[in-house]
Short mmCIF file of C-alpha atoms in Angstrom, two decimals:
data_model
loop_
_atom_site.label_atom_id
_atom_site.label_comp_id
_atom_site.label_asym_id
_atom_site.label_seq_id
_atom_site.Cartn_x
_atom_site.Cartn_y
_atom_site.Cartn_z
CA LEU R 245 -9.57 25.96 -3.16
CA HIS R 246 -6.50 25.72 -5.39
CA GLN R 247 -4.37 27.52 -2.81
CA GLU R 248 -5.54 25.11 -0.09
CA ILE R 249 -4.72 22.11 -2.29
CA ASN R 250 -1.28 23.51 -3.08
CA GLU R 251 -0.59 24.08 0.63
CA ARG R 252 -1.67 20.54 1.51
CA LYS R 253 0.55 19.06 -1.22
CA LYS R 254 3.54 20.66 0.47
CA VAL R 255 2.97 18.85 3.76
CA MET R 256 1.25 15.58 2.84
CA ASP R 257 3.55 12.60 2.42
CA LYS R 258 2.64 9.61 0.28
CA VAL R 259 2.66 6.32 2.19
CA TYR R 260 2.65 2.95 0.45
CA ILE R 261 0.08 0.58 1.98
CA ASN R 262 1.44 -2.96 2.11
CA SER R 263 -1.13 -5.64 3.00
CA PRO R 264 -2.16 -9.07 1.70
CA TYR R 265 -4.24 -9.44 -1.45
CA ARG R 266 -4.14 -13.14 -2.36
CA GLY R 267 -6.14 -15.69 -0.43
CA ASN R 268 -9.48 -14.18 0.44
CA GLU R 269 -9.38 -11.31 -2.05
CA ALA R 270 -12.73 -9.76 -1.10
CA VAL R 271 -11.86 -9.63 2.61
CA ASN R 272 -8.30 -8.48 1.91
CA LEU R 273 -9.50 -5.64 -0.34
CA GLU R 274 -11.93 -4.50 2.34
CA LYS R 275 -9.09 -4.50 4.88
CA ALA R 276 -6.89 -2.55 2.43
CA ARG R 277 -9.64 0.08 2.15
CA TRP R 278 -9.73 0.38 5.96
CA TYR R 279 -5.93 0.61 6.16
CA SER R 280 -6.01 3.33 3.49
CA ARG R 281 -8.68 5.24 5.38
CA PHE R 282 -6.61 4.95 8.56
CA ALA R 283 -3.58 6.37 6.72
CA ALA R 284 -5.63 9.26 5.31
CA GLU R 285 -6.88 10.03 8.81
CA GLN R 286 -3.22 10.25 9.89
CA GLY R 287 -2.72 13.06 7.37
CA VAL R 288 -0.88 11.15 4.65
CA ILE R 289 -1.85 10.12 1.13
CA PRO R 290 -2.29 6.34 1.03
CA VAL R 291 -0.92 4.64 -2.07
CA THR R 292 -2.67 1.26 -2.20
CA PRO R 293 -2.19 -0.18 -5.67
CA HIS R 294 -3.74 -3.57 -4.99
CA ILE R 295 -7.08 -1.81 -4.55
CA TYR R 296 -7.08 -0.39 -8.05
CA PHE R 297 -4.69 -2.47 -10.17
CA THR R 298 -6.87 -5.51 -9.46
CA GLN R 299 -9.73 -3.68 -11.16
CA PHE R 300 -8.08 -4.11 -14.57
CA LEU R 301 -5.20 -6.59 -14.12
CA ARG R 302 -5.75 -10.25 -13.25
CA ASP R 303 -3.49 -11.37 -10.43
CA HIS R 304 -3.82 -15.04 -11.39
CA ILE R 305 -2.25 -14.45 -14.82
CA PRO R 306 1.55 -14.36 -14.33
CA GLU R 307 2.25 -11.69 -16.98
CA GLU R 308 -0.40 -9.38 -15.56
CA ARG R 309 0.78 -9.94 -12.00
CA GLU R 310 4.34 -9.14 -13.11
CA LEU R 311 3.15 -5.91 -14.75
CA ALA R 312 1.30 -4.97 -11.55
CA MET R 313 4.44 -5.61 -9.48
CA VAL R 314 6.50 -3.37 -11.79
CA MET R 315 3.93 -0.60 -11.39
CA ASN R 316 3.84 -1.22 -7.63
CA LYS R 317 7.59 -0.66 -7.45
CA VAL R 318 7.35 2.62 -9.36
CA LEU R 319 4.70 3.88 -6.93
CA LEU R 320 6.49 2.55 -3.84
CA LEU R 321 9.68 4.41 -4.76
CA GLU R 322 7.68 7.66 -4.85
CA CYS R 323 6.58 7.22 -1.22
CA SER R 324 8.26 8.45 1.93
CA GLU R 325 7.25 5.39 3.98
CA VAL R 326 5.84 1.90 3.64
CA TRP R 327 3.20 0.84 6.16
CA VAL R 328 2.86 -2.93 6.51
CA PHE R 329 -0.50 -4.15 7.82
CA GLY R 330 -1.63 -7.50 9.19
CA ASN R 331 -0.08 -10.53 10.79
CA VAL R 332 0.90 -12.33 7.59
CA ILE R 333 3.54 -11.31 5.06
CA SER R 334 2.70 -12.61 1.59
CA GLU R 335 5.26 -13.22 -1.16
CA GLY R 336 4.33 -9.95 -2.87
CA MET R 337 4.47 -8.02 0.39
CA GLU R 338 7.91 -9.45 1.14
CA GLN R 339 9.19 -8.29 -2.23
CA GLU R 340 7.83 -4.78 -1.64
CA ILE R 341 9.44 -4.66 1.81
CA ARG R 342 12.79 -5.59 0.22
CA TRP R 343 12.36 -2.79 -2.34
CA ALA R 344 11.75 -0.30 0.46
CA GLU R 345 14.74 -1.57 2.45
CA ASN R 346 17.01 -1.35 -0.60
CA ALA R 347 15.82 2.19 -1.32
CA GLY R 348 16.22 3.33 2.31
CA ILE R 349 12.49 4.00 2.69
CA ALA R 350 11.19 3.87 6.27
CA ILE R 351 8.96 0.90 7.09
CA ARG R 352 6.33 0.84 9.83
CA TYR R 353 4.38 -2.23 10.95
CA PHE R 354 0.76 -2.36 12.13
CA ASP R 355 -1.44 -5.26 13.18
CA GLU R 356 -4.89 -5.82 11.69
CA ARG R 357 -6.38 -3.45 14.27
CA MET R 358 -4.03 -0.74 13.00
CA VAL R 359 -1.95 -0.71 16.19
CA GLU R 360 1.70 -0.06 15.47
CA SER R 361 4.18 -2.78 16.38
CA CYS R 362 7.91 -3.39 16.10
CA GLY R 363 7.50 -5.76 13.16
CA ILE R 364 6.18 -9.16 12.36
#
């Protein structure tokens, strides 16, 4: 098992999942889980911090949101690509897209049905 895990680590890229959180949080988290599953099915490791940071940080408290965004940036910069999902780009998503652009990280766009597009 350890050998198989080590072999997979060599070929599996980490992909940052960029999708809305604010607004209808319950619906948006469910969509983020589906986007993450889609990414995993494509053979990559989905990095979807808004699924788990929201379990212990409160997005509506500015200091906690700022901490989450700092941690998001650290994780994003460890990824080989950013996958943007949905038809709406939130303020947080826009910031993450700028981070990826500034770092030269590839960005791919998908609609809510997970069909790749040229961008929003």
